[in-house]
mmCIF file of C-alpha atoms and ligand atoms in Angstrom:
data_model
loop_
_atom_site.group_PDB
_atom_site.id
_atom_site.type_symbol
_atom_site.label_atom_id
_atom_site.label_comp_id
_atom_site.label_asym_id
_atom_site.label_seq_id
_atom_site.Cartn_x
_atom_site.Cartn_y
_atom_site.Cartn_z
ATOM 1 C CA MET S 1 -143.791 58.456 48.932
ATOM 2 C CA GLY S 2 -144.051 55.070 51.879
ATOM 3 C CA LYS S 3 -147.271 53.372 52.758
ATOM 4 C CA ALA S 4 -147.953 51.142 55.965
ATOM 5 C CA ILE S 5 -150.870 49.204 58.377
ATOM 6 C CA LEU S 6 -152.279 50.806 61.006
ATOM 7 C CA TYR S 7 -153.591 48.640 63.018
ATOM 8 C CA ASP S 8 -155.667 49.640 66.117
ATOM 9 C CA ALA S 9 -156.336 46.720 68.883
ATOM 10 C CA THR S 10 -158.842 49.281 70.710
ATOM 11 C CA LEU S 11 -160.735 48.517 66.854
ATOM 12 C CA CYS S 12 -160.456 44.912 66.616
ATOM 13 C CA ILE S 13 -163.254 42.870 67.946
ATOM 14 C CA GLY S 14 -160.721 39.263 66.956
ATOM 15 C CA CYS S 15 -163.167 38.293 64.216
ATOM 16 C CA LYS S 16 -159.751 37.048 62.137
ATOM 17 C CA ALA S 17 -161.442 38.553 58.926
ATOM 18 C CA CYS S 18 -157.569 39.463 58.739
ATOM 19 C CA GLU S 19 -156.140 35.940 58.485
ATOM 20 C CA GLN S 20 -158.469 34.505 56.532
ATOM 21 C CA ALA S 21 -158.403 37.639 53.335
ATOM 22 C CA CYS S 22 -154.201 36.740 53.837
ATOM 23 C CA SER S 23 -155.175 33.337 53.622
ATOM 24 C CA GLU S 24 -156.777 33.792 50.237
ATOM 25 C CA GLN S 25 -154.560 36.155 49.081
ATOM 26 C CA ASN S 26 -151.415 34.393 49.371
ATOM 27 C CA HIS S 27 -153.431 30.817 48.570
ATOM 28 C CA LEU S 28 -152.658 29.399 51.897
ATOM 29 C CA PRO S 29 -155.206 26.827 53.685
ATOM 30 C CA TYR S 30 -157.487 27.998 55.887
ATOM 31 C CA ASN S 31 -160.015 25.954 58.508
ATOM 32 C CA GLU S 32 -160.732 26.592 62.712
ATOM 33 C CA THR S 33 -158.216 24.417 64.097
ATOM 34 C CA ILE S 34 -155.852 27.314 61.659
ATOM 35 C CA ALA S 35 -157.975 29.862 63.193
ATOM 36 C CA ALA S 36 -156.895 28.230 66.460
ATOM 37 C CA GLU S 37 -153.202 28.439 66.225
ATOM 38 C CA GLU S 38 -151.512 32.173 67.712
ATOM 39 C CA ALA S 39 -147.862 31.471 65.810
ATOM 40 C CA THR S 40 -147.627 32.892 62.984
ATOM 41 C CA SER S 41 -145.855 30.460 60.383
ATOM 42 C CA GLU S 42 -145.610 29.051 56.845
ATOM 43 C CA HIS S 43 -149.235 28.562 56.232
ATOM 44 C CA LYS S 44 -150.024 31.217 58.416
ATOM 45 C CA PHE S 45 -148.476 35.340 57.252
ATOM 46 C CA THR S 46 -150.322 36.851 60.252
ATOM 47 C CA SER S 47 -152.214 35.905 63.735
ATOM 48 C CA VAL S 48 -154.753 37.425 65.782
ATOM 49 C CA LEU S 49 -154.092 36.298 69.592
ATOM 50 C CA THR S 50 -156.215 36.481 72.394
ATOM 51 C CA ARG S 51 -156.234 37.536 76.056
ATOM 52 C CA GLY S 52 -159.353 37.864 77.416
ATOM 53 C CA GLU S 53 -160.976 41.236 75.839
ATOM 54 C CA ASN S 54 -157.829 42.068 73.767
ATOM 55 C CA TYR S 55 -156.462 41.188 70.910
ATOM 56 C CA LEU S 56 -153.481 41.899 68.702
ATOM 57 C CA ARG S 57 -152.758 41.297 65.370
ATOM 58 C CA ARG S 58 -148.693 39.728 64.464
ATOM 59 C CA MET S 59 -146.999 39.794 61.340
ATOM 60 C CA CYS S 60 -144.018 40.875 59.818
ATOM 61 C CA MET S 61 -143.437 44.109 60.772
ATOM 62 C CA HIS S 62 -142.062 45.195 57.029
ATOM 63 C CA CYS S 63 -139.041 47.415 59.072
ATOM 64 C CA GLU S 64 -137.634 50.209 57.733
ATOM 65 C CA ASP S 65 -134.019 48.561 57.457
ATOM 66 C CA PRO S 66 -134.456 44.983 57.911
ATOM 67 C CA THR S 67 -132.269 42.806 59.052
ATOM 68 C CA CYS S 68 -133.433 40.362 57.415
ATOM 69 C CA ALA S 69 -132.860 41.949 53.710
ATOM 70 C CA SER S 70 -129.185 42.708 55.223
ATOM 71 C CA VAL S 71 -127.932 39.737 55.641
ATOM 72 C CA CYS S 72 -129.434 38.125 53.181
ATOM 73 C CA PRO S 73 -126.146 36.704 50.713
ATOM 74 C CA VAL S 74 -127.944 36.521 47.892
ATOM 75 C CA GLY S 75 -130.573 39.861 48.502
ATOM 76 C CA ALA S 76 -133.834 37.668 48.205
ATOM 77 C CA LEU S 77 -135.562 39.852 50.387
ATOM 78 C CA ARG S 78 -135.791 43.150 49.972
ATOM 79 C CA LYS S 79 -136.885 46.683 50.727
ATOM 80 C CA THR S 80 -139.588 48.374 48.191
ATOM 81 C CA GLU S 81 -139.442 51.960 47.668
ATOM 82 C CA LEU S 82 -143.548 51.906 49.130
ATOM 83 C CA GLY S 83 -142.781 50.029 52.047
ATOM 84 C CA PRO S 84 -143.157 46.441 51.629
ATOM 85 C CA VAL S 85 -140.197 44.061 52.196
ATOM 86 C CA THR S 86 -140.164 41.059 49.298
ATOM 87 C CA TYR S 87 -139.305 37.762 49.352
ATOM 88 C CA GLU S 88 -137.607 36.373 46.220
ATOM 89 C CA GLU S 89 -138.047 32.450 46.394
ATOM 90 C CA SER S 90 -135.979 32.009 43.836
ATOM 91 C CA ARG S 91 -132.722 33.116 44.802
ATOM 92 C CA CYS S 92 -133.097 32.033 47.537
ATOM 93 C CA ILE S 93 -130.082 29.577 49.256
ATOM 94 C CA GLY S 94 -131.928 28.091 52.684
ATOM 95 C CA CYS S 95 -129.363 29.471 54.556
ATOM 96 C CA ARG S 96 -131.779 30.917 56.846
ATOM 97 C CA TYR S 97 -129.828 33.904 58.474
ATOM 98 C CA CYS S 98 -132.993 35.576 57.722
ATOM 99 C CA MET S 99 -134.081 33.591 60.675
ATOM 100 C CA VAL S 100 -132.153 34.076 62.765
ATOM 101 C CA ALA S 101 -131.479 38.249 62.379
ATOM 102 C CA CYS S 102 -135.094 39.106 62.200
ATOM 103 C CA PRO S 103 -135.998 40.763 65.804
ATOM 104 C CA PHE S 104 -140.170 40.075 65.405
ATOM 105 C CA SER S 105 -139.302 35.923 64.530
ATOM 106 C CA ALA S 106 -141.150 36.982 61.383
ATOM 107 C CA PRO S 107 -139.873 35.004 58.384
ATOM 108 C CA LYS S 108 -140.841 31.059 59.106
ATOM 109 C CA TYR S 109 -139.259 27.784 57.105
ATOM 110 C CA GLU S 110 -140.939 25.052 55.196
ATOM 111 C CA TRP S 111 -139.598 22.709 57.177
ATOM 112 C CA GLY S 112 -141.778 19.905 55.511
ATOM 113 C CA LYS S 113 -141.145 21.101 51.896
ATOM 114 C CA VAL S 114 -138.510 19.166 49.843
ATOM 115 C CA LEU S 115 -137.386 22.185 48.393
ATOM 116 C CA PRO S 116 -138.341 24.619 51.383
ATOM 117 C CA GLY S 117 -138.343 28.193 51.063
ATOM 118 C CA VAL S 118 -138.931 31.145 53.907
ATOM 119 C CA ARG S 119 -142.374 32.832 54.213
ATOM 120 C CA LYS S 120 -143.993 35.518 55.430
ATOM 121 C CA CYS S 121 -146.774 39.015 55.142
ATOM 122 C CA THR S 122 -144.881 40.659 52.219
ATOM 123 C CA MET S 123 -147.606 43.588 52.698
ATOM 124 C CA CYS S 124 -149.390 42.332 49.448
ATOM 125 C CA ALA S 125 -146.713 43.721 47.710
ATOM 126 C CA GLN S 126 -148.331 43.359 44.117
ATOM 127 C CA ARG S 127 -151.418 44.705 45.571
ATOM 128 C CA VAL S 128 -149.958 47.728 46.877
ATOM 129 C CA ALA S 129 -147.602 48.375 43.816
ATOM 130 C CA ALA S 130 -150.678 48.703 41.260
ATOM 131 C CA GLY S 131 -152.340 51.053 44.226
ATOM 132 C CA GLN S 132 -154.852 48.443 46.165
ATOM 133 C CA ALA S 133 -154.798 47.872 50.025
ATOM 134 C CA THR S 134 -153.252 45.138 51.669
ATOM 135 C CA ALA S 135 -156.036 42.204 51.670
ATOM 136 C CA CYS S 136 -155.643 42.269 55.416
ATOM 137 C CA ALA S 137 -156.940 45.690 55.441
ATOM 138 C CA GLU S 138 -159.517 45.557 52.759
ATOM 139 C CA ALA S 139 -160.995 42.951 54.754
ATOM 140 C CA CYS S 140 -161.230 43.755 57.924
ATOM 141 C CA PRO S 141 -164.676 45.623 59.280
ATOM 142 C CA THR S 142 -164.051 47.399 62.046
ATOM 143 C CA GLY S 143 -161.318 49.604 60.325
ATOM 144 C CA ALA S 144 -159.081 48.096 63.212
ATOM 145 C CA THR S 145 -156.365 47.133 60.467
ATOM 146 C CA LYS S 146 -155.764 50.707 58.233
ATOM 147 C CA PHE S 147 -153.289 50.620 54.913
ATOM 148 C CA GLY S 148 -152.559 54.301 53.933
ATOM 149 C CA ASP S 149 -148.887 56.767 53.395
ATOM 150 C CA ARG S 150 -146.498 55.877 56.754
ATOM 151 C CA ASP S 151 -146.815 59.463 57.136
ATOM 152 C CA GLU S 152 -150.380 59.991 57.084
ATOM 153 C CA LEU S 153 -151.544 56.904 60.129
ATOM 154 C CA ILE S 154 -148.557 58.537 61.768
ATOM 155 C CA ALA S 155 -150.617 61.713 62.788
ATOM 156 C CA GLU S 156 -153.705 59.801 62.847
ATOM 157 C CA ALA S 157 -152.315 57.417 65.771
ATOM 158 C CA ARG S 158 -150.954 60.555 67.405
ATOM 159 C CA GLN S 159 -154.306 61.929 66.620
ATOM 160 C CA ARG S 160 -156.005 59.408 68.025
ATOM 161 C CA LEU S 161 -154.280 58.973 71.019
ATOM 162 C CA ALA S 162 -154.209 62.237 72.441
ATOM 163 C CA GLN S 163 -157.988 62.832 71.351
ATOM 164 C CA ASN S 164 -158.381 59.299 74.204
ATOM 165 C CA PRO S 165 -155.551 59.050 76.187
ATOM 166 C CA THR S 166 -157.151 57.200 78.711
ATOM 167 C CA GLN S 167 -158.517 54.618 75.887
ATOM 168 C CA TYR S 168 -154.385 54.473 74.883
ATOM 169 C CA VAL S 169 -151.081 53.140 75.824
ATOM 170 C CA ASN S 170 -149.566 56.080 74.738
ATOM 171 C CA HIS S 171 -147.292 54.537 72.738
ATOM 172 C CA ILE S 172 -147.109 54.153 68.999
ATOM 173 C CA PHE S 173 -145.371 50.712 68.079
ATOM 174 C CA GLY S 174 -142.991 50.656 65.209
ATOM 175 C CA LEU S 175 -142.886 54.012 65.255
ATOM 176 C CA SER S 176 -138.827 54.146 66.178
ATOM 177 C CA GLU S 177 -138.240 49.993 67.205
ATOM 178 C CA VAL S 178 -135.693 48.872 65.312
ATOM 179 C CA GLY S 179 -135.709 52.153 63.218
ATOM 180 C CA GLY S 180 -139.106 52.597 62.283
ATOM 181 C CA THR S 181 -141.474 50.329 60.328
ATOM 182 C CA SER S 182 -143.818 49.946 58.142
ATOM 183 C CA VAL S 183 -146.985 48.351 60.374
ATOM 184 C CA LEU S 184 -147.866 50.632 63.370
ATOM 185 C CA MET S 185 -149.548 49.330 66.233
ATOM 186 C CA ILE S 186 -151.866 50.819 69.052
ATOM 187 C CA SER S 187 -153.238 49.367 71.814
ATOM 188 C CA GLY S 188 -155.555 49.938 75.193
ATOM 189 C CA VAL S 189 -152.723 47.801 77.068
ATOM 190 C CA PRO S 190 -149.828 47.090 76.703
ATOM 191 C CA PHE S 191 -148.127 45.134 73.800
ATOM 192 C CA GLU S 192 -146.014 42.951 76.476
ATOM 193 C CA ARG S 193 -148.863 41.685 77.910
ATOM 194 C CA PHE S 194 -149.044 39.360 73.970
ATOM 195 C CA GLY S 195 -145.593 38.225 74.802
ATOM 196 C CA MET S 196 -143.843 41.641 72.673
ATOM 197 C CA ARG S 197 -140.791 42.977 74.150
ATOM 198 C CA SER S 198 -140.319 46.839 75.517
ATOM 199 C CA ASN S 199 -136.234 47.018 75.168
ATOM 200 C CA TYR S 200 -136.413 46.956 71.230
ATOM 201 C CA VAL S 201 -133.677 48.879 70.050
ATOM 202 C CA GLN S 202 -134.865 52.675 68.056
ATOM 203 C CA GLU S 203 -132.801 52.355 65.652
ATOM 204 C CA PRO S 204 -131.471 50.735 62.997
ATOM 205 C CA LEU S 205 -130.510 47.319 63.392
ATOM 206 C CA PRO S 206 -127.709 47.272 60.234
ATOM 207 C CA LEU S 207 -126.736 50.668 61.315
ATOM 208 C CA LEU S 208 -126.121 48.549 64.275
ATOM 209 C CA THR S 209 -123.828 45.772 63.663
ATOM 210 C CA TYR S 210 -121.721 48.765 60.900
ATOM 211 C CA ARG S 211 -121.199 50.469 64.123
ATOM 212 C CA VAL S 212 -119.438 47.779 65.683
ATOM 213 C CA LEU S 213 -117.370 47.012 63.187
ATOM 214 C CA SER S 214 -116.552 50.441 62.849
ATOM 215 C CA ARG S 215 -114.946 50.728 65.988
ATOM 216 C CA ILE S 216 -112.788 47.469 65.482
ATOM 217 C CA PRO S 217 -109.347 48.775 65.764
ATOM 218 C CA ASP S 218 -107.761 45.972 64.013
ATOM 219 C CA LEU S 219 -107.804 42.487 61.212
ATOM 220 C CA VAL S 220 -107.318 40.469 64.160
ATOM 221 C CA THR S 221 -110.094 41.396 66.351
ATOM 222 C CA LEU S 222 -112.266 41.968 63.747
ATOM 223 C CA GLY S 223 -111.477 38.000 62.069
ATOM 224 C CA SER S 224 -113.106 36.832 65.897
ATOM 225 C CA VAL S 225 -115.705 39.554 65.992
ATOM 226 C CA LEU S 226 -116.453 37.566 63.020
ATOM 227 C CA LEU S 227 -116.113 34.253 63.526
ATOM 228 C CA GLY S 228 -117.648 34.977 67.011
ATOM 229 C CA GLY S 229 -120.905 35.960 64.273
ATOM 230 C CA VAL S 230 -120.564 32.881 62.434
ATOM 231 C CA TRP S 231 -120.986 30.938 65.885
ATOM 232 C CA TRP S 232 -123.688 33.109 66.803
ATOM 233 C CA ILE S 233 -126.141 32.096 63.377
ATOM 234 C CA THR S 234 -125.224 28.596 63.703
ATOM 235 C CA HIS S 235 -126.405 28.614 67.075
ATOM 236 C CA ARG S 236 -129.104 30.204 67.003
ATOM 237 C CA ARG S 237 -130.169 28.218 63.325
ATOM 238 C CA ALA S 238 -130.163 25.921 65.648
ATOM 239 C CA GLU S 239 -132.123 27.192 68.285
ATOM 240 C CA VAL S 240 -134.673 28.433 65.511
ATOM 241 C CA ALA S 241 -134.585 24.742 63.821
ATOM 242 C CA ALA S 242 -135.448 23.630 67.151
ATOM 243 C CA ALA S 243 -137.652 26.036 67.438
ATOM 244 C CA GLU S 244 -139.320 24.991 64.456
ATOM 245 C CA GLY S 245 -139.178 21.800 63.642
ATOM 246 C CA ASN S 246 -141.880 20.105 65.255
ATOM 247 C CA ALA S 247 -144.096 22.754 65.455
ATOM 248 C CA THR S 248 -145.151 24.557 61.932
ATOM 249 C CA LYS S 249 -147.885 22.410 60.502
ATOM 250 C CA PRO S 250 -151.253 23.026 59.670
ATOM 251 C CA GLY S 251 -153.064 22.005 63.254
ATOM 252 C CA GLU S 252 -149.994 22.071 65.093
ATOM 253 C CA LYS S 253 -149.495 24.957 67.254
ATOM 254 C CA GLU S 254 -146.222 26.713 67.766
ATOM 255 C CA PRO S 255 -145.012 28.983 70.537
ATOM 256 C CA GLU S 256 -144.138 32.288 69.022
ATOM 257 C CA THR S 257 -140.790 33.911 70.364
ATOM 258 C CA GLU S 258 -139.259 37.697 70.274
ATOM 259 C CA LYS S 259 -135.984 37.395 70.662
ATOM 260 C CA ASN S 260 -132.798 40.026 71.952
ATOM 261 C CA PRO S 261 -131.983 42.428 68.654
HETATM 262 S S1 LIG U 1 -140.324 41.878 60.528
HETATM 263 FE FE1 LIG U 1 -138.092 40.316 60.290
HETATM 264 S S2 LIG U 1 -138.865 39.465 58.702
HETATM 265 FE FE2 LIG U 1 -139.981 41.685 58.521
HETATM 266 S S3 LIG U 1 -139.194 43.363 57.725
HETATM 267 FE FE3 LIG U 1 -138.373 42.633 59.998
HETATM 268 S S4 LIG U 1 -136.252 41.816 60.011
HETATM 269 FE FE4 LIG U 1 -137.639 41.304 58.242
HETATM 270 S S1 LIG U 2 -132.638 31.827 53.492
HETATM 271 FE FE1 LIG U 2 -132.710 34.274 54.503
HETATM 272 S S2 LIG U 2 -130.848 34.884 54.155
HETATM 273 FE FE2 LIG U 2 -130.991 32.470 53.441
HETATM 274 S S3 LIG U 2 -131.311 33.404 50.758
HETATM 275 FE FE3 LIG U 2 -132.951 32.638 51.895
HETATM 276 S S4 LIG U 2 -133.786 34.486 52.170
HETATM 277 FE FE4 LIG U 2 -131.641 34.780 51.945
HETATM 278 S S1 LIG U 3 -150.666 42.196 53.678
HETATM 279 FE FE1 LIG U 3 -151.069 40.657 53.197
HETATM 280 S S2 LIG U 3 -149.791 38.918 53.205
HETATM 281 FE FE2 LIG U 3 -149.373 40.666 54.862
HETATM 282 S S3 LIG U 3 -151.048 39.824 56.214
HETATM 283 FE FE3 LIG U 3 -151.723 41.361 55.437
HETATM 284 S S4 LIG U 3 -153.199 39.928 53.701
HETATM 285 FE FE4 LIG U 3 -151.815 39.029 55.204
#
């Protein structure tokens, strides 16, 4: 059965214990400066955003049908049966297609390294495979971040929304966005307040790509679409490089962007 994380923003107190636990789990630096960074980065896999008295965690959403894995030419990213989307650095050739393809801007590049790779939350895949909860869920003092079976967490989220309709926005983020994700979020304020987009497609993006291609009748048109795709990816790579190039060192902020899938 697929595992998942349910993040209930109404229970979050912004203590950032999840951030600290994540850094320890992944042998990453963590200090006051990094705690103050709102964007995820190659040295910060999860971030707690603050808007007044409201909070929202950001991290890789562990899509049920991840575009990052579908565009990776060498299979470095993979959706596992248990839920985590894992990354195998030894396979990675550094093309950064995953960064371009991800609708949540989750993968980050190690621009400052001689042999850079891609970094993102792995949903603590090794812990999950060993039957443990993710480190962030284990560390959360309020139960705002909860680990469990995806089906059971969806039922629990529905129950919380039904029992407290005035306390929550009536939406389980990740239930159907981009075909569903293994990170589910519920909140008392609109997700848009934290810079999230409200118009994610409700079906898997790789499926959309396949449908577009399957409707193209001849090879000439297909060729032009593929060339267009190459231009788009190259263009996006330049954009991602520009956005990330100077702002991913510890202590520096980087703007978090949501892309249009
Ligand atoms: S959020 Fe992005 S990096 Fe994470 S699984 Fe989905 S497509 Fe991949
Ligand atoms: S950079 Fe991304 S797309 Fe390229 S090989 Fe590595 S994981 Fe795959
Ligand atoms: S699941 Fe693991 S890697 Fe992902 S944010 Fe939580 S502690 Fe970090």
